[in-house]
Amino acid sequence: MKDQQDQPRDLDGNPVTPGLPMAMLAEVTHRCPLACPYCSNPVELVRAAGELPANDWGRVFREAAALGVLQVHISGGEPGARRDLAQIVAHARDAGLYVNLITSGIGITKARLQELDAAGVDHVQLSLQGIRPDMADRISGHPGSWDKKMGFADWVTEIGFPLTINAVVHRQNMERLPDMLELAERLGARRIEVATVQFHGWADLNRKALMPTREQAVFARQIVNDARIRLRGRMVIDYVPADHHAAYPKACMGGWGSIGLNVGPDGTVLPCHAAQSIKWMRFENVKERSLSDIWHLSDSFNAFRGTAWMPEPCQSCARKTVDFGGCRCQAMALAGDARATDPVCSLSPLHAEVVAAAEADAAADTAEFIYRRMSKGG
Ligand code: SF4
Ligand code: FES
């Protein structure tokens, strides 16, 4: 067992018992045919040779189900880059998990999608980069991506999967958000996730091309609020706002180590997809320790549980159990300190500086992207 000193605690020094994770993101590969300038995978990608074999994923899924996980999001990179994807899906189904496939729709044929249906995929989540061929192909860095995605969406409907659209928004497409919502409706989606680009990892290299303006952030929030009323009962809208322009940060991951976990292609277990940007933190691997031990006992998962770790002004703030001090990876990126109050918070001493930098980037006269590509040999 862990040293009592290392247990997460509240501000009165009482030990905090972690809840159980409901969802697991299984990033089965980092390989991807797209080159999105805001890719959320770590800056250091895992190569094909380092990926966990399908049988190992089977063990991880069984451990996840025993731990309390109900649904697995099988993602990447592009999960279709794995030839054994149907086997991986079948293992997840055998473990009793609800299986959501998160895909770009590129590289999965109709026959393969039928095979994945038979293997146990319950739900499909398709990423869209734009609402027109030129926009989608330019942002994804993949000529022809739009046509392939629209064809894929048709197969999803034909086979009868429930569909979620995943739309990342930023300065170069935010004004087309109403069209994106309309497209999602037309494709028969039951849910759309509208996520403003998060500026850590690769996206940080493209701040000047992607940072939305304050006016765009206000516009997007209004569009989402109106659409939620208009589409009630037909399509659910999940929204990750542009928090550089908000008063308070988002409750990232619903709180560190509280409701979900990520397993990377090589079996590294992370409290969130960007956690490896916190360089001093050591992350454990399913090859060396059980998922349950990692969830309950590892230093990485316990690092930001409870409230005792929080600095001021979070410790004295009424929102500390609402947003949990914001995003640790954003604190790392903007303050250089993962333990800091998320600097997008209006109560952070760094807030004015962060807003000034965001506004300068939003006003930058560039549309050029630094694309994300895995070098040869991936
Ligand atoms: Fe959240 Fe901390 Fe800001 Fe309060 S001070 S709103 S807890 S980030
Ligand atoms: Fe890591 Fe927010 S992305 S805590």
Coordinates of C-alpha atoms and ligand atoms in Angstrom, one line a residue:
M1 CA 0.0 0.0 0.0
K2 CA 1.0 3.6 -0.4
D3 CA 2.5 5.7 2.2
Q4 CA -0.3 7.6 4.1
Q5 CA 1.6 10.9 3.3
D6 CA 1.0 10.3 -0.4
Q7 CA -2.7 9.8 -0.3
P8 CA -4.9 12.5 -1.8
R9 CA -6.4 14.7 0.9
D10 CA -8.9 17.5 1.4
L11 CA -8.0 20.9 2.9
D12 CA -8.7 19.5 6.4
G13 CA -6.2 16.7 5.9
N14 CA -8.8 14.0 5.6
P15 CA -8.0 11.2 3.0
V16 CA -10.0 11.4 -0.2
T17 CA -11.2 8.1 -1.7
P18 CA -11.2 8.2 -5.5
G19 CA -14.4 7.4 -7.3
L20 CA -14.5 4.8 -10.1
P21 CA -13.9 5.6 -13.8
M22 CA -16.9 5.2 -16.1
A23 CA -15.1 5.6 -19.4
M24 CA -11.8 4.7 -20.9
L25 CA -10.1 6.1 -23.9
A26 CA -8.1 3.4 -25.7
E27 CA -5.7 5.1 -28.1
V28 CA -4.8 1.9 -30.0
T29 CA -2.4 3.7 -32.4
H30 CA -0.9 7.1 -33.0
R31 CA -0.7 6.4 -36.8
C32 CA -3.1 8.6 -38.7
P33 CA -3.7 9.6 -42.4
L34 CA -4.7 13.1 -41.4
A35 CA -2.3 15.9 -40.3
C36 CA -4.5 18.2 -38.2
P37 CA -2.7 21.2 -36.8
Y38 CA -4.3 20.8 -33.4
C39 CA -3.7 17.1 -33.0
S40 CA -4.3 16.1 -29.4
N41 CA -1.9 13.2 -29.4
P42 CA 1.3 13.7 -27.4
V43 CA 4.2 15.5 -29.1
E44 CA 6.3 12.2 -28.9
L45 CA 4.3 9.6 -30.8
V46 CA 4.3 5.9 -30.2
R47 CA 5.5 4.0 -33.3
A48 CA 3.7 0.9 -34.8
A49 CA 6.3 -1.4 -33.3
G50 CA 5.5 -0.2 -29.8
E51 CA 1.7 -0.7 -30.0
L52 CA 0.1 -3.2 -27.6
P53 CA -1.1 -6.4 -29.4
A54 CA -4.9 -7.1 -29.6
N55 CA -4.7 -9.8 -26.9
D56 CA -3.1 -7.4 -24.5
W57 CA -5.9 -4.9 -25.2
G58 CA -8.2 -7.8 -24.3
R59 CA -6.7 -8.0 -20.8
V60 CA -6.8 -4.2 -20.4
F61 CA -10.5 -4.2 -21.3
R62 CA -11.2 -7.0 -18.8
E63 CA -9.3 -5.1 -16.1
A64 CA -11.2 -1.9 -17.0
A65 CA -14.6 -3.6 -16.7
A66 CA -13.6 -5.1 -13.4
L67 CA -12.6 -1.6 -12.2
G68 CA -16.0 -0.2 -13.1
V69 CA -15.5 1.2 -16.6
L70 CA -18.8 0.9 -18.6
Q71 CA -17.7 2.3 -22.0
V72 CA -14.6 2.3 -24.1
H73 CA -13.8 4.9 -26.7
I74 CA -11.5 3.2 -29.2
S75 CA -9.5 6.0 -30.8
G76 CA -6.1 7.0 -32.1
G77 CA -4.5 8.4 -34.2
E78 CA -6.8 6.7 -36.6
P79 CA -7.9 3.3 -35.1
G80 CA -8.5 2.0 -38.7
A81 CA -4.7 2.0 -39.1
R82 CA -4.7 -1.1 -37.0
R83 CA -5.3 -4.2 -39.2
D84 CA -6.5 -6.1 -36.1
L85 CA -9.0 -3.5 -35.1
A86 CA -11.9 -6.0 -35.4
Q87 CA -10.1 -8.2 -32.9
I88 CA -9.6 -5.3 -30.5
V89 CA -13.3 -4.4 -30.8
A90 CA -14.3 -8.0 -30.1
H91 CA -12.2 -8.1 -27.0
A92 CA -13.9 -5.0 -25.7
R93 CA -17.3 -6.4 -26.5
D94 CA -16.4 -9.7 -24.7
A95 CA -15.4 -7.7 -21.7
G96 CA -18.9 -6.3 -21.6
L97 CA -18.0 -2.8 -22.5
Y98 CA -20.1 -0.4 -24.6
V99 CA -17.9 0.3 -27.6
N100 CA -17.6 3.7 -29.2
L101 CA -15.3 3.9 -32.3
I102 CA -13.8 7.4 -32.7
T103 CA -12.6 7.7 -36.3
S104 CA -11.7 10.1 -39.1
G105 CA -13.6 7.9 -41.4
I106 CA -10.5 7.6 -43.6
G107 CA -9.2 4.2 -44.5
I108 CA -12.2 2.2 -43.3
T109 CA -14.1 0.6 -46.1
K110 CA -17.8 -0.3 -46.0
A111 CA -16.9 -4.0 -45.8
R112 CA -14.6 -3.3 -42.8
L113 CA -17.3 -1.2 -41.1
Q114 CA -19.6 -4.1 -41.4
E115 CA -16.9 -6.4 -39.9
L116 CA -16.6 -3.9 -37.0
D117 CA -20.3 -4.0 -36.6
A118 CA -20.2 -7.7 -36.3
A119 CA -17.3 -7.5 -33.9
G120 CA -19.2 -5.3 -31.5
V121 CA -19.0 -1.6 -32.3
D122 CA -22.1 0.0 -30.7
H123 CA -21.6 3.6 -31.7
V124 CA -19.5 5.7 -34.2
Q125 CA -18.0 9.1 -33.6
L126 CA -16.8 10.8 -36.8
S127 CA -14.5 13.8 -36.8
L128 CA -15.2 16.7 -39.3
Q129 CA -12.7 19.4 -39.9
G130 CA -14.9 21.7 -42.0
I131 CA -18.3 22.0 -43.8
R132 CA -17.0 22.1 -47.3
P133 CA -14.4 20.0 -49.3
D134 CA -11.8 22.8 -49.6
M135 CA -12.0 23.7 -45.9
A136 CA -12.0 20.1 -44.6
D137 CA -9.2 19.0 -46.8
R138 CA -7.0 22.0 -46.0
I139 CA -7.5 21.8 -42.2
S140 CA -6.9 18.0 -42.1
G141 CA -4.0 18.3 -44.5
H142 CA -5.5 15.4 -46.5
P143 CA -6.8 16.0 -50.0
G144 CA -10.0 14.1 -50.7
S145 CA -10.8 13.7 -47.0
W146 CA -14.3 15.4 -47.3
D147 CA -15.5 12.9 -50.0
K148 CA -14.3 10.0 -48.0
K149 CA -15.9 11.2 -44.8
M150 CA -19.3 11.9 -46.4
G151 CA -19.2 8.4 -47.9
F152 CA -18.3 6.9 -44.5
A153 CA -21.2 8.8 -42.9
D154 CA -23.6 7.2 -45.4
W155 CA -22.3 3.7 -44.5
V156 CA -22.8 4.5 -40.8
T157 CA -26.4 5.4 -41.5
E158 CA -26.9 2.3 -43.7
I159 CA -25.6 0.0 -41.1
G160 CA -27.6 1.7 -38.4
F161 CA -25.0 2.9 -36.0
P162 CA -25.9 5.8 -33.7
L163 CA -23.6 8.7 -34.8
T164 CA -21.8 11.5 -33.0
I165 CA -20.1 14.2 -35.0
N166 CA -16.9 15.6 -33.5
A167 CA -16.1 19.1 -34.6
V168 CA -13.0 21.0 -33.5
V169 CA -13.5 24.7 -33.9
H170 CA -11.0 27.6 -34.1
R171 CA -10.5 30.9 -35.7
Q172 CA -10.6 29.5 -39.2
N173 CA -13.9 27.7 -39.0
M174 CA -15.8 29.0 -35.9
E175 CA -18.0 31.3 -38.0
R176 CA -19.3 28.3 -39.8
L177 CA -20.5 26.7 -36.6
P178 CA -24.2 27.1 -37.6
D179 CA -23.5 25.2 -40.9
M180 CA -21.7 22.5 -38.9
L181 CA -24.7 22.0 -36.7
E182 CA -26.9 21.8 -39.8
L183 CA -24.6 19.3 -41.4
A184 CA -24.6 17.1 -38.3
E185 CA -28.4 17.2 -38.3
R186 CA -28.5 16.3 -42.0
L187 CA -26.1 13.3 -41.4
G188 CA -28.6 12.1 -38.7
A189 CA -26.2 12.6 -35.8
R190 CA -27.8 12.2 -32.3
R191 CA -25.0 14.1 -30.7
I192 CA -22.3 16.7 -31.7
E193 CA -19.3 17.5 -29.7
V194 CA -18.2 21.1 -30.5
A195 CA -14.7 21.5 -29.0
T196 CA -12.7 24.6 -29.2
V197 CA -9.0 23.8 -29.8
Q198 CA -7.1 23.3 -26.6
F199 CA -3.7 25.0 -26.8
H200 CA -1.4 22.4 -25.4
G201 CA 0.7 19.9 -27.3
W202 CA 0.8 20.3 -31.0
A203 CA -1.9 23.0 -31.2
D204 CA 0.4 25.3 -29.2
L205 CA 2.6 25.5 -32.3
N206 CA -0.4 26.8 -34.3
R207 CA -1.7 29.4 -31.8
K208 CA -1.4 32.3 -34.2
A209 CA -3.4 30.5 -36.9
L210 CA -6.0 28.9 -34.6
M211 CA -6.7 31.2 -31.6
P212 CA -10.3 32.4 -31.9
T213 CA -11.1 36.1 -31.3
R214 CA -13.2 37.1 -28.2
E215 CA -16.0 38.0 -30.6
Q216 CA -15.9 34.5 -32.1
A217 CA -16.0 32.9 -28.7
V218 CA -19.1 34.9 -27.7
F219 CA -20.7 34.1 -31.1
A220 CA -20.0 30.4 -30.6
R221 CA -21.5 30.3 -27.1
Q222 CA -24.6 32.0 -28.3
I223 CA -25.0 29.7 -31.3
V224 CA -24.6 26.6 -29.0
N225 CA -27.1 28.0 -26.5
D226 CA -29.7 28.7 -29.2
A227 CA -29.2 25.4 -30.9
R228 CA -29.5 23.5 -27.6
I229 CA -33.1 24.9 -27.3
R230 CA -34.0 24.4 -31.0
L231 CA -32.6 20.8 -31.1
R232 CA -33.8 19.6 -27.8
G233 CA -34.9 16.0 -28.0
R234 CA -33.3 15.6 -31.5
M235 CA -29.6 16.2 -31.1
V236 CA -27.4 16.7 -28.0
I237 CA -24.7 19.3 -28.1
D238 CA -21.6 18.9 -26.0
Y239 CA -19.5 22.1 -26.0
V240 CA -15.9 22.8 -24.9
P241 CA -15.8 26.6 -24.9
A242 CA -12.9 28.9 -25.8
D243 CA -11.7 29.3 -22.2
H244 CA -9.0 31.8 -22.9
H245 CA -11.9 34.2 -23.3
A246 CA -14.0 32.9 -20.3
A247 CA -14.0 34.0 -16.7
Y248 CA -13.4 30.6 -15.3
P249 CA -11.7 27.5 -16.6
K250 CA -13.4 24.2 -17.6
A251 CA -13.6 21.3 -15.2
C252 CA -11.2 19.3 -17.3
M253 CA -11.8 15.5 -17.3
G254 CA -14.5 16.2 -14.6
G255 CA -11.5 16.5 -12.2
W256 CA -8.2 14.7 -12.4
G257 CA -8.4 11.0 -11.9
S258 CA -12.1 11.1 -11.1
I259 CA -14.3 9.7 -13.9
G260 CA -12.1 8.6 -16.8
L261 CA -8.6 7.4 -17.9
N262 CA -6.6 7.0 -21.1
V263 CA -4.5 4.1 -22.2
G264 CA -2.0 5.0 -24.9
P265 CA -0.9 2.7 -27.8
D266 CA 2.0 1.3 -25.8
G267 CA -0.1 0.7 -22.6
T268 CA 0.9 3.9 -20.8
V269 CA -2.0 4.9 -18.5
L270 CA -2.8 8.6 -18.3
P271 CA -5.3 10.7 -16.3
C272 CA -5.9 12.8 -19.5
H273 CA -4.8 12.7 -23.1
A274 CA -2.3 15.5 -22.7
A275 CA -0.8 14.5 -19.3
Q276 CA 2.6 13.6 -20.8
S277 CA 3.1 17.4 -21.3
I278 CA 3.8 17.4 -17.5
K279 CA 7.4 16.3 -17.9
W280 CA 8.2 15.6 -14.2
M281 CA 5.3 13.2 -13.8
R282 CA 6.0 9.4 -14.2
F283 CA 3.2 7.4 -15.8
E284 CA 2.7 3.7 -15.2
N285 CA 2.1 1.0 -17.8
V286 CA -0.5 -1.8 -18.0
K287 CA 2.5 -4.1 -18.9
E288 CA 3.9 -3.6 -15.4
R289 CA 0.9 -3.0 -13.1
S290 CA -2.8 -3.7 -13.0
L291 CA -5.2 -1.0 -14.1
S292 CA -6.9 -1.0 -10.7
D293 CA -3.6 -0.4 -8.9
I294 CA -2.7 2.4 -11.3
W295 CA -6.1 4.0 -10.8
H296 CA -6.2 3.8 -7.0
L297 CA -2.5 3.9 -6.0
S298 CA -0.3 5.5 -8.6
D299 CA 1.4 8.9 -7.9
S300 CA 0.3 10.2 -11.3
F301 CA -3.4 9.6 -10.6
N302 CA -3.2 10.8 -7.0
A303 CA -1.3 13.9 -7.8
F304 CA -4.3 16.2 -8.2
R305 CA -7.1 14.4 -6.4
G306 CA -8.7 16.1 -3.5
T307 CA -8.1 19.7 -2.7
A308 CA -5.0 19.7 -0.5
W309 CA -2.7 20.1 -3.5
M310 CA -4.4 23.3 -4.7
P311 CA -2.6 26.6 -4.5
E312 CA -4.3 29.9 -3.6
P313 CA -6.6 31.4 -4.9
C314 CA -8.2 28.0 -5.5
Q315 CA -8.0 26.9 -1.9
S316 CA -10.2 29.8 -0.7
C317 CA -12.4 29.7 -3.8
A318 CA -16.0 28.5 -3.8
R319 CA -15.5 26.9 -7.2
K320 CA -12.8 24.5 -6.2
T321 CA -15.2 21.6 -6.2
V322 CA -16.8 22.9 -9.4
D323 CA -13.8 23.3 -11.8
F324 CA -11.1 21.7 -9.6
G325 CA -8.7 24.5 -10.3
G326 CA -9.1 24.0 -14.1
C327 CA -6.9 22.1 -16.4
R328 CA -3.5 20.8 -15.2
C329 CA -2.1 20.6 -18.7
Q330 CA -3.2 24.1 -19.5
A331 CA -1.5 25.3 -16.2
M332 CA 1.6 23.4 -17.4
A333 CA 1.5 25.1 -20.9
L334 CA 0.7 28.6 -19.7
A335 CA 2.3 28.9 -16.3
G336 CA 5.1 26.3 -16.7
D337 CA 3.7 24.7 -13.5
A338 CA 1.0 21.9 -13.5
R339 CA 0.3 22.7 -9.8
A340 CA -0.7 26.3 -10.6
T341 CA -4.3 27.7 -10.8
D342 CA -5.3 27.4 -14.4
P343 CA -4.1 30.8 -15.8
V344 CA -7.2 31.2 -17.9
C345 CA -9.1 31.8 -14.6
S346 CA -9.9 35.4 -14.0
L347 CA -8.6 35.0 -10.4
S348 CA -5.2 33.7 -11.5
P349 CA -2.3 36.2 -11.1
L350 CA -1.3 35.3 -14.7
H351 CA -4.8 35.9 -16.2
A352 CA -4.1 39.4 -17.7
E353 CA -0.9 38.2 -19.3
V354 CA -2.7 35.1 -20.7
V355 CA -5.6 37.1 -22.1
A356 CA -3.2 39.6 -23.7
A357 CA -1.3 36.8 -25.4
A358 CA -4.5 35.2 -26.6
E359 CA -5.7 38.4 -28.0
A360 CA -2.4 39.1 -29.8
D361 CA -2.5 35.6 -31.3
A362 CA -6.1 36.0 -32.3
A363 CA -5.2 39.2 -34.2
A364 CA -2.3 37.6 -36.0
D365 CA -2.4 37.8 -39.7
T366 CA -1.6 34.2 -40.5
A367 CA -3.6 31.3 -41.7
E368 CA -0.6 29.0 -42.3
F369 CA -0.6 25.7 -40.4
I370 CA 2.3 23.6 -39.1
Y371 CA 0.7 20.2 -39.8
R372 CA 1.0 17.1 -37.6
R373 CA 2.7 14.2 -39.4
M374 CA 4.4 11.1 -38.2
S375 CA 7.8 10.9 -39.7
K376 CA 8.7 7.9 -42.0
G377 CA 8.9 4.6 -40.2
G378 CA 5.8 5.2 -38.1
Ligands
SF4_1 FE1 -11.5 27.6 -10.3 FE2 -9.2 28.1 -8.9 FE3 -10.2 29.9 -10.5 FE4 -11.5 29.3 -8.3 S1 -9.5 30.3 -8.4 S2 -12.5 29.6 -10.3 S3 -11.1 27.1 -8.1 S4 -9.4 27.9 -11.1
FES2 FE1 -4.8 17.3 -19.0 FE2 -6.8 19.1 -18.9 S1 -5.9 18.2 -20.7 S2 -5.9 18.0 -17.2

